[in-house]
Short mmCIF file of C-alpha atoms in Angstrom, two decimals:
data_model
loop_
_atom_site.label_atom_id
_atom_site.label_comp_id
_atom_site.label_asym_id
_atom_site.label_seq_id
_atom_site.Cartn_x
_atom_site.Cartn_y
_atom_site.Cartn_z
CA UNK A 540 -28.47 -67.86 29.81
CA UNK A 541 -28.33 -72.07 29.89
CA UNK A 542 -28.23 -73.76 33.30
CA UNK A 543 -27.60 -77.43 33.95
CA UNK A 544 -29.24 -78.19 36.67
CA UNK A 545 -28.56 -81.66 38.81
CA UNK A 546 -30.83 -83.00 41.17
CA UNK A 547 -29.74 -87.08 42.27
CA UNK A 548 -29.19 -88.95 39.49
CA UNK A 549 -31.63 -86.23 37.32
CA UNK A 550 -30.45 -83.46 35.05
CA UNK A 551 -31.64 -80.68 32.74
CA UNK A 552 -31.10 -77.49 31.04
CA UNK A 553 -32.52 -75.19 31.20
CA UNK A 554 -32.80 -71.49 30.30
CA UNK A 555 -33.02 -68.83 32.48
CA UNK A 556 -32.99 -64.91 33.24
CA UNK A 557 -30.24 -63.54 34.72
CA UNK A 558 -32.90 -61.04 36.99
CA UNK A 559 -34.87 -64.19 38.19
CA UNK A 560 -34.77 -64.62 41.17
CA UNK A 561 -33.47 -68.08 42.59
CA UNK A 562 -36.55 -69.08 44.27
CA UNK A 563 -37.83 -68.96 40.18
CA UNK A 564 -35.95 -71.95 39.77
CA UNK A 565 -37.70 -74.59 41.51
CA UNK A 566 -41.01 -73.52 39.38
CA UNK A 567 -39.39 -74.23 35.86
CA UNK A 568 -38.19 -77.83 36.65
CA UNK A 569 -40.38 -80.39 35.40
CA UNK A 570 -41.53 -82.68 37.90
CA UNK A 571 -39.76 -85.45 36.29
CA UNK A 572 -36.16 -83.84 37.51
CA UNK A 573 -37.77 -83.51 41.25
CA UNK A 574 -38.88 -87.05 40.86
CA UNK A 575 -41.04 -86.12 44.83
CA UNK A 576 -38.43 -84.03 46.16
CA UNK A 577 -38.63 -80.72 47.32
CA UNK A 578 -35.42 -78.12 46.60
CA UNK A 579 -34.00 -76.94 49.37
CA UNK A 580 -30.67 -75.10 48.02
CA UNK A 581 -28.40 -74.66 45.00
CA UNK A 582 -24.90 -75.33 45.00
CA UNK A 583 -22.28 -74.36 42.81
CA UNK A 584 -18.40 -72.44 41.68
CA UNK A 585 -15.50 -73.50 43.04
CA UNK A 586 -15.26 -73.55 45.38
CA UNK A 587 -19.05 -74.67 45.80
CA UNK A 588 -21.08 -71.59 47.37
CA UNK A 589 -24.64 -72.54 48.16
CA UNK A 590 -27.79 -70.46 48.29
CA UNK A 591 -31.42 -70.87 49.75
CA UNK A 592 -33.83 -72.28 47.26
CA UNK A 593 -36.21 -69.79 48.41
CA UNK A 594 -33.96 -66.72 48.19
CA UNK A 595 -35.26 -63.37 46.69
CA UNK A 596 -31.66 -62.61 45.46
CA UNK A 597 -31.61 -62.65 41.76
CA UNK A 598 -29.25 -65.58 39.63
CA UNK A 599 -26.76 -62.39 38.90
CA UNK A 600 -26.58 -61.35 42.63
CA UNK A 601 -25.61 -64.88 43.90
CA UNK A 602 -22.70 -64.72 40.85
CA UNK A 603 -24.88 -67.76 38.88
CA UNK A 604 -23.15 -67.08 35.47
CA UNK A 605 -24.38 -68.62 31.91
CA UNK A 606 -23.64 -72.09 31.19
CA UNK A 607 -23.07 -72.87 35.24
CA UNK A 608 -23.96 -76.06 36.66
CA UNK A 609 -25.65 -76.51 39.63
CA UNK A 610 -26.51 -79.27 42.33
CA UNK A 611 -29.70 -79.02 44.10
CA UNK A 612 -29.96 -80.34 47.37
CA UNK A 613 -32.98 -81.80 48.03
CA UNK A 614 -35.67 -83.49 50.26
CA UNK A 615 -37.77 -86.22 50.00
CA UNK A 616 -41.55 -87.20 49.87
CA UNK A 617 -40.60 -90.54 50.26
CA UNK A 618 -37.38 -92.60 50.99
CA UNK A 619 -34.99 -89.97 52.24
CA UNK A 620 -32.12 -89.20 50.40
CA UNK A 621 -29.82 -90.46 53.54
CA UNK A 622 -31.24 -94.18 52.91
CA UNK A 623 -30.73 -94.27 49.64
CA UNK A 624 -27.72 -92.98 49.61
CA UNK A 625 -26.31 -94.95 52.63
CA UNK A 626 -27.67 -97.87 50.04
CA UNK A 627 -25.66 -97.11 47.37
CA UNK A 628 -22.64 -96.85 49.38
CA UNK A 629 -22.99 -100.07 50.89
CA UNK A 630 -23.94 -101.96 47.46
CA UNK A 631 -20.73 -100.20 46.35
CA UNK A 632 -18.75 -101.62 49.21
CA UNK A 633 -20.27 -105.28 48.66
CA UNK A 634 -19.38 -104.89 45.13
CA UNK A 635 -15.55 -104.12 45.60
CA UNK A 636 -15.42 -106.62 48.58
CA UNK A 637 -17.04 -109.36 46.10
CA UNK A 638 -14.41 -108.69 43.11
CA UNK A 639 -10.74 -109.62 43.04
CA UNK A 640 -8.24 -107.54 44.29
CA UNK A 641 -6.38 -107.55 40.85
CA UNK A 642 -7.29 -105.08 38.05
CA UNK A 643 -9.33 -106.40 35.27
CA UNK A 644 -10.55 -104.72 32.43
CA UNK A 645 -14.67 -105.29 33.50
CA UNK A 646 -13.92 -103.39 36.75
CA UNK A 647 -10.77 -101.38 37.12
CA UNK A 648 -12.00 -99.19 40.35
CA UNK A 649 -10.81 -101.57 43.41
CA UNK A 650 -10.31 -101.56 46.95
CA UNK A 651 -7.70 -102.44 49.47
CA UNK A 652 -9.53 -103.69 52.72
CA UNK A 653 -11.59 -101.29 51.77
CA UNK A 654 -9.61 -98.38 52.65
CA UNK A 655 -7.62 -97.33 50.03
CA UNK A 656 -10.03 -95.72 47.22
CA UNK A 657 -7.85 -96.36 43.60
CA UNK A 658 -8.12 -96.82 39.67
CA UNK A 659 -5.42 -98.99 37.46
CA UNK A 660 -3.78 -96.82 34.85
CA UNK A 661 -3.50 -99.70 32.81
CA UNK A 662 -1.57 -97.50 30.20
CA UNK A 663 1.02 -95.96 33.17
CA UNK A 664 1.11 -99.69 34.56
CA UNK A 665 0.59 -97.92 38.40
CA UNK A 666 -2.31 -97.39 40.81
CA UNK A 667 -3.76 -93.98 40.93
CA UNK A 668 -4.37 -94.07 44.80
CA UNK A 669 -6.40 -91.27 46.72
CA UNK A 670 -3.76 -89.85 49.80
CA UNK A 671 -5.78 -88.17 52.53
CA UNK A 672 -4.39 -84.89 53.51
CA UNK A 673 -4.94 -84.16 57.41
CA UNK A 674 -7.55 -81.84 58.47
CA UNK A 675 -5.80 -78.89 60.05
CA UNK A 676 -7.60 -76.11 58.26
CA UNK A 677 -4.28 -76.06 56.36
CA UNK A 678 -5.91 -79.16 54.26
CA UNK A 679 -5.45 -77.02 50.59
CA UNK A 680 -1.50 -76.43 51.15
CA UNK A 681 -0.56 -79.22 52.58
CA UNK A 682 -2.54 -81.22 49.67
CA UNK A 683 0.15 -78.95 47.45
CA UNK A 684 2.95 -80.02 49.30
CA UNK A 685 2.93 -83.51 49.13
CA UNK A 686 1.79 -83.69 45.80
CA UNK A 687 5.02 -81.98 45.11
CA UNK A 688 7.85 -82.86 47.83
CA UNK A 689 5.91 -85.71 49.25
CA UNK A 690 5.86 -84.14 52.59
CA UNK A 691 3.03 -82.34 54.42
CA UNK A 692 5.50 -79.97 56.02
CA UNK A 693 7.86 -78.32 54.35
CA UNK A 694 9.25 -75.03 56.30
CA UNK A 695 11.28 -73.35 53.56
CA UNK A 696 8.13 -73.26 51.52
CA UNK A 697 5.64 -70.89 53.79
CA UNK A 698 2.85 -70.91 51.00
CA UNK A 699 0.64 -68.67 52.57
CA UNK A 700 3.13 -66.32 52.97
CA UNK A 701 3.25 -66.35 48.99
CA UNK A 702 -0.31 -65.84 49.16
CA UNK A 703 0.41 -62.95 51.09
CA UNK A 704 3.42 -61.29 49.32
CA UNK A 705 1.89 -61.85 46.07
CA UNK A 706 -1.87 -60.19 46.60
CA UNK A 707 0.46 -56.82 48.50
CA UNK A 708 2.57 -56.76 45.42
CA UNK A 709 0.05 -56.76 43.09
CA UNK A 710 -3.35 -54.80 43.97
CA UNK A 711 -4.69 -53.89 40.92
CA UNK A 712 -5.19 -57.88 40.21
CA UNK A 713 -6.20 -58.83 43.45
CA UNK A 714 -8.02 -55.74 44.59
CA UNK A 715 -10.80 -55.63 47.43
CA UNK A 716 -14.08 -56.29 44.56
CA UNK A 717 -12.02 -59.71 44.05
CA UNK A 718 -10.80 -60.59 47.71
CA UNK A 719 -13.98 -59.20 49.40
CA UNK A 720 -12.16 -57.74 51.86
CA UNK A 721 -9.23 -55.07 51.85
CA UNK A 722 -6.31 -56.60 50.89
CA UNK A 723 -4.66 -55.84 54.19
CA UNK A 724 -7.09 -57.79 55.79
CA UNK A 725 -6.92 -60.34 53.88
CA UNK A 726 -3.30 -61.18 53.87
CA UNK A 727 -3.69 -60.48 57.47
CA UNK A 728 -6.09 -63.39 57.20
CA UNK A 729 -4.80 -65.72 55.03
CA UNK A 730 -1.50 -65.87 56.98
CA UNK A 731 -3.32 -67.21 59.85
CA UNK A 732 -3.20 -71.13 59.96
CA UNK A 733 -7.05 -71.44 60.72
CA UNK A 734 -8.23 -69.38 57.71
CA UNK A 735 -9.48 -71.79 54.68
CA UNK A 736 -7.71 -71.26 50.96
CA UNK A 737 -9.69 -71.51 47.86
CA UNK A 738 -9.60 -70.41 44.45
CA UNK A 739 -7.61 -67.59 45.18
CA UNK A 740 -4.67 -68.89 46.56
CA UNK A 741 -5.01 -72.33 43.82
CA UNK A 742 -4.17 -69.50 41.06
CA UNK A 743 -1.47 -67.76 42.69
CA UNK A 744 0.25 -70.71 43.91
CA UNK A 745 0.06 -72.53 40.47
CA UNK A 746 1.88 -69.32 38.94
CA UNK A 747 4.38 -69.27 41.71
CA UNK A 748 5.22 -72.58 41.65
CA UNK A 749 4.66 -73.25 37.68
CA UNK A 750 2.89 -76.31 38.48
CA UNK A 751 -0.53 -76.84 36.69
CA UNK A 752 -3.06 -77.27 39.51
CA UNK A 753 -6.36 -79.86 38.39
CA UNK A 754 -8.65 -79.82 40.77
CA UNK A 755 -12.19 -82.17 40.76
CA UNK A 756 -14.97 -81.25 42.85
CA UNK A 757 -16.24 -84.18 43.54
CA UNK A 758 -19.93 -83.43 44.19
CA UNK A 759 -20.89 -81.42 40.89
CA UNK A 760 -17.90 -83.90 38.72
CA UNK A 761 -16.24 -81.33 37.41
CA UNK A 762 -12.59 -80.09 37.06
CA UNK A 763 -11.06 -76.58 37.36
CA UNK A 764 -7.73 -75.84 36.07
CA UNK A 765 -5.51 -73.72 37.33
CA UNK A 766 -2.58 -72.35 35.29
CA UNK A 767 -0.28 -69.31 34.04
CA UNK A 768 -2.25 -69.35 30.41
CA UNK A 769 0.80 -66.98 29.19
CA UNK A 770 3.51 -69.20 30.30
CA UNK A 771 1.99 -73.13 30.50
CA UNK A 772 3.74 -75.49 32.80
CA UNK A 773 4.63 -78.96 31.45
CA UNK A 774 4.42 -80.21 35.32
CA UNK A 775 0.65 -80.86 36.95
CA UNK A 776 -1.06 -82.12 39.91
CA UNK A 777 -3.96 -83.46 40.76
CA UNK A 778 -6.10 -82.14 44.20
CA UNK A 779 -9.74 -83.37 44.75
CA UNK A 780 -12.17 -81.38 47.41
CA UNK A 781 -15.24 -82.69 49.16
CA UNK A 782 -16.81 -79.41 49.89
CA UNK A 783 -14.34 -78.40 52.89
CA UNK A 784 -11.63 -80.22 52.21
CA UNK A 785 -9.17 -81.11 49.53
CA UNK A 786 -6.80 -84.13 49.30
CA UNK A 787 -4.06 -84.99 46.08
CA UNK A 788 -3.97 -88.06 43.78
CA UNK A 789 -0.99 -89.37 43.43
CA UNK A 790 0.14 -92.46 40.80
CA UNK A 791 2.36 -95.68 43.03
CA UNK A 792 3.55 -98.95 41.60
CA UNK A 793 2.04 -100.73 44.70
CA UNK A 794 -1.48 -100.73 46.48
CA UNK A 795 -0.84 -99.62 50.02
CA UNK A 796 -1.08 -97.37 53.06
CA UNK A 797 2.30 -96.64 53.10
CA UNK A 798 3.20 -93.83 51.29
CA UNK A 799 6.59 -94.76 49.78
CA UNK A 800 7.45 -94.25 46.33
CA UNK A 801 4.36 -92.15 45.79
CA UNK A 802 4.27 -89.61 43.05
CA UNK A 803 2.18 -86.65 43.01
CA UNK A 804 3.15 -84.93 40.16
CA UNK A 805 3.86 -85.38 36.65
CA UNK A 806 5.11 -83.78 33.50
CA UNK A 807 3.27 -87.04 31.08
CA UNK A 808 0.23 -89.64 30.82
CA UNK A 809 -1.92 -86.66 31.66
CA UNK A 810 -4.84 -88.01 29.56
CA UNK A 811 -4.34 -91.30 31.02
CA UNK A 812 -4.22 -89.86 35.13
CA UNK A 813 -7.05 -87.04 34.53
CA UNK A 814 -9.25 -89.90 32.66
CA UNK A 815 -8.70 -92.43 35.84
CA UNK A 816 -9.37 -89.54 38.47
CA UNK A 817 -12.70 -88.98 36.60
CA UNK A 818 -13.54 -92.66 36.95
CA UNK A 819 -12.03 -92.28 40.97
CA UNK A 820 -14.14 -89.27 41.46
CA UNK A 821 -17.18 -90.97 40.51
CA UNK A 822 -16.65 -93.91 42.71
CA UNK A 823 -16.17 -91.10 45.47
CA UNK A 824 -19.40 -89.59 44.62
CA UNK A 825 -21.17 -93.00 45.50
CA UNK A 826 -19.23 -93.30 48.20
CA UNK A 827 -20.54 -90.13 49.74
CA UNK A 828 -16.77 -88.65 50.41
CA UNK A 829 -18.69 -85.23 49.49
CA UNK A 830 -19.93 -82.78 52.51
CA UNK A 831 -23.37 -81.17 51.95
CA UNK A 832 -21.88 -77.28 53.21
CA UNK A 833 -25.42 -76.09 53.64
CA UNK A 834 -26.85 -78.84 56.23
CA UNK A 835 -23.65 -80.62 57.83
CA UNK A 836 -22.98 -80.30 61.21
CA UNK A 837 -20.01 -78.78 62.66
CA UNK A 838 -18.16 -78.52 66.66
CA UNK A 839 -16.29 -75.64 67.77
CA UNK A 840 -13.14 -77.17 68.60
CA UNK A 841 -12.83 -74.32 71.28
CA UNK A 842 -15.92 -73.87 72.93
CA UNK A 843 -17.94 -76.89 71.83
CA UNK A 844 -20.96 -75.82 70.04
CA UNK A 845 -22.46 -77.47 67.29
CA UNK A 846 -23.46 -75.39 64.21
CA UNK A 847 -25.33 -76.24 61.15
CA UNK A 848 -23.43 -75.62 57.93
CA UNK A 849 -20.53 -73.57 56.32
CA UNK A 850 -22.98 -70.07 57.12
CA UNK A 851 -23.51 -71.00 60.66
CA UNK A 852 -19.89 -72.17 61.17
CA UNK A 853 -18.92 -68.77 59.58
CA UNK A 854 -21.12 -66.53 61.38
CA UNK A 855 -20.12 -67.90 63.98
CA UNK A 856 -16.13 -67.64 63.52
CA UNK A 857 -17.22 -63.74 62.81
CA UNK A 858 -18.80 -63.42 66.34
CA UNK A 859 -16.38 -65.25 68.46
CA UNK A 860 -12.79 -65.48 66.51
CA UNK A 861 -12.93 -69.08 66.81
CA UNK A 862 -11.95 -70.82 63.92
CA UNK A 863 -11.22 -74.47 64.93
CA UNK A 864 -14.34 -76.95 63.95
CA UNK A 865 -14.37 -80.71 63.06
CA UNK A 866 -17.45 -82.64 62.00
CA UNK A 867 -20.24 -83.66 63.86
CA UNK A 868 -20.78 -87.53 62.70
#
């Protein structure tokens, strides 16, 4: 099977057995991919899962499937990967800061005080604007919700109660091999306001709600799309995750904080809105809006320790039931 294969601003295919094990990887990269850097992990699905680069599992046991692309996370011999990225992120900002506010057809990617992260649609005539969803562990719905009623709260729509109801009413689809859990516990779970959506609950809600969900994750640059293929909607939205967290695009006539007049979905210009999040996500990506899930550090919100990565965070939410964290800066 073919794997792409993305290390910084390197890339390759290449192909591989599906019994190798991952740590087999690393050996059949040229040198000119590592460019002095050492693998360290693998990233990759959506949502991103991440394994060891040293692992004995084999590609097929970690669920690598053919033509999958994956983001290795590396160290370096020399400059560390911190500098240069914390370079690139401030040439970025000097950039924007440098240019005029205005649109122009050299640069369309601009900056508002360099806070609000947006693209022209020259075609739509309105600003394709990046709206941060709050981080209550509820981050996935809520990024739903606004993109559809504009709100973050909106009672008479409990959507992990759909979740819920739609898993119990139909098990053969969503049966333990797919949740990996029983399906009681999982409902049991995903009704709780700590627990995390993901892929799962993107697919059910976009048949519920016959919306057509595009989502970009923002550190491999790719888009999944989430839709009833049987019955395709003519509305969409647009929700963008980090690698623990997903916010919406939304489209406004004016550059600002305040959220007025925002729209979050759409039923045309989807060519023109998914080609301007592309060139959004990409600015993102230099920005460094992306969390490494394998080495960033996390706080228990409830009894204050600091844990290294999405395993330790969830080992640890196994052990103690706590499931509150925010991000160690």
């Amino acid at each position: 099977m073919k794997l792409k294969i993305k290390a910084g601003q390197n890339s390759a295919v290449l192909t591989a057995d599906p019994a190798w094990k991952v740590r087999d990887l690393s050996s059949h990269l040229s040198g000119t991919l590592l460019d002095g850097q050492s693998i360290t992990a693998y990233r990759y699905g959506f949502p991103s899962k991440s394994v060891a680069a040293t692992s004995d599992i084999s590609l097929q046991d970690a669920g690598i499937k053919a033509n999958e692309q994956l983001v290795a996370e590396t160290s370096s011999s020399g400059q560390s990967l911190a500098d240069s990225t914390a370079l690139n992120v401030a040439n970025s900002i000097t950039s924007s800061l440098s240019k005029s506010r205005g649109p122009t057809s050299e640069d369309k990617i601009t900056t508002a005080n360099d806070k609000i992260a947006n693209v022209y649609i020259e075609n739509v005539g309105e600003y394709l604007i990046l709206r941060n969803v709050p981080d209550d562990n509820s981050c996935l719905f809520n990024a739903i919700l606004y993109a559809l009623t504009g709100s973050f709260k909106w009672p008479e729509l409990n959507l992990r109660h759909i979740v819920a109801e739609t898993i119990q009413g139909n098990p053969a689809t969503y049966d333990e091999v797919v949740l990996g859990r029983p399906i009681d516990k999982y409902c049991e779970w995903i009704e709780k306001s700590e627990s995390w959506g993901g892929a799962i609950e993107l697919g059910i809600l976009s048949d519920f709600l016959g919306v057509r969900i595009n989502c970009f994750d923002v550190e491999l640059g790719s888009m999944m799309v989430f839709q009833n293929e049987k019955d395709v909607p003519a509305k969409f939205i647009v929700l963008v995750y980090s690698g623990i967290h997903y916010d919406c695009f939304v489209t406004n006539s004016q550059l600002t904080e305040t959220k007025t007049n925002d729209k979050g979905n759409w039923t045309t210009h989807e060519l023109e809105i998914l080609g301007s999040c592309d060139e959004l996500v990409s600015l993102l990506q230099k920005r460094n809006y992306t969390t490494n899930t394998t080495t960033f550090r996390v706080r228990c919100l409830q009894c204050y320790e600091v844990l290294i990565g999405e395993m330790g965070a969830s080992k640890h939410a196994e052990s103690t039931g706590h499931y509150r964290f925010g991000e160690v800066n």
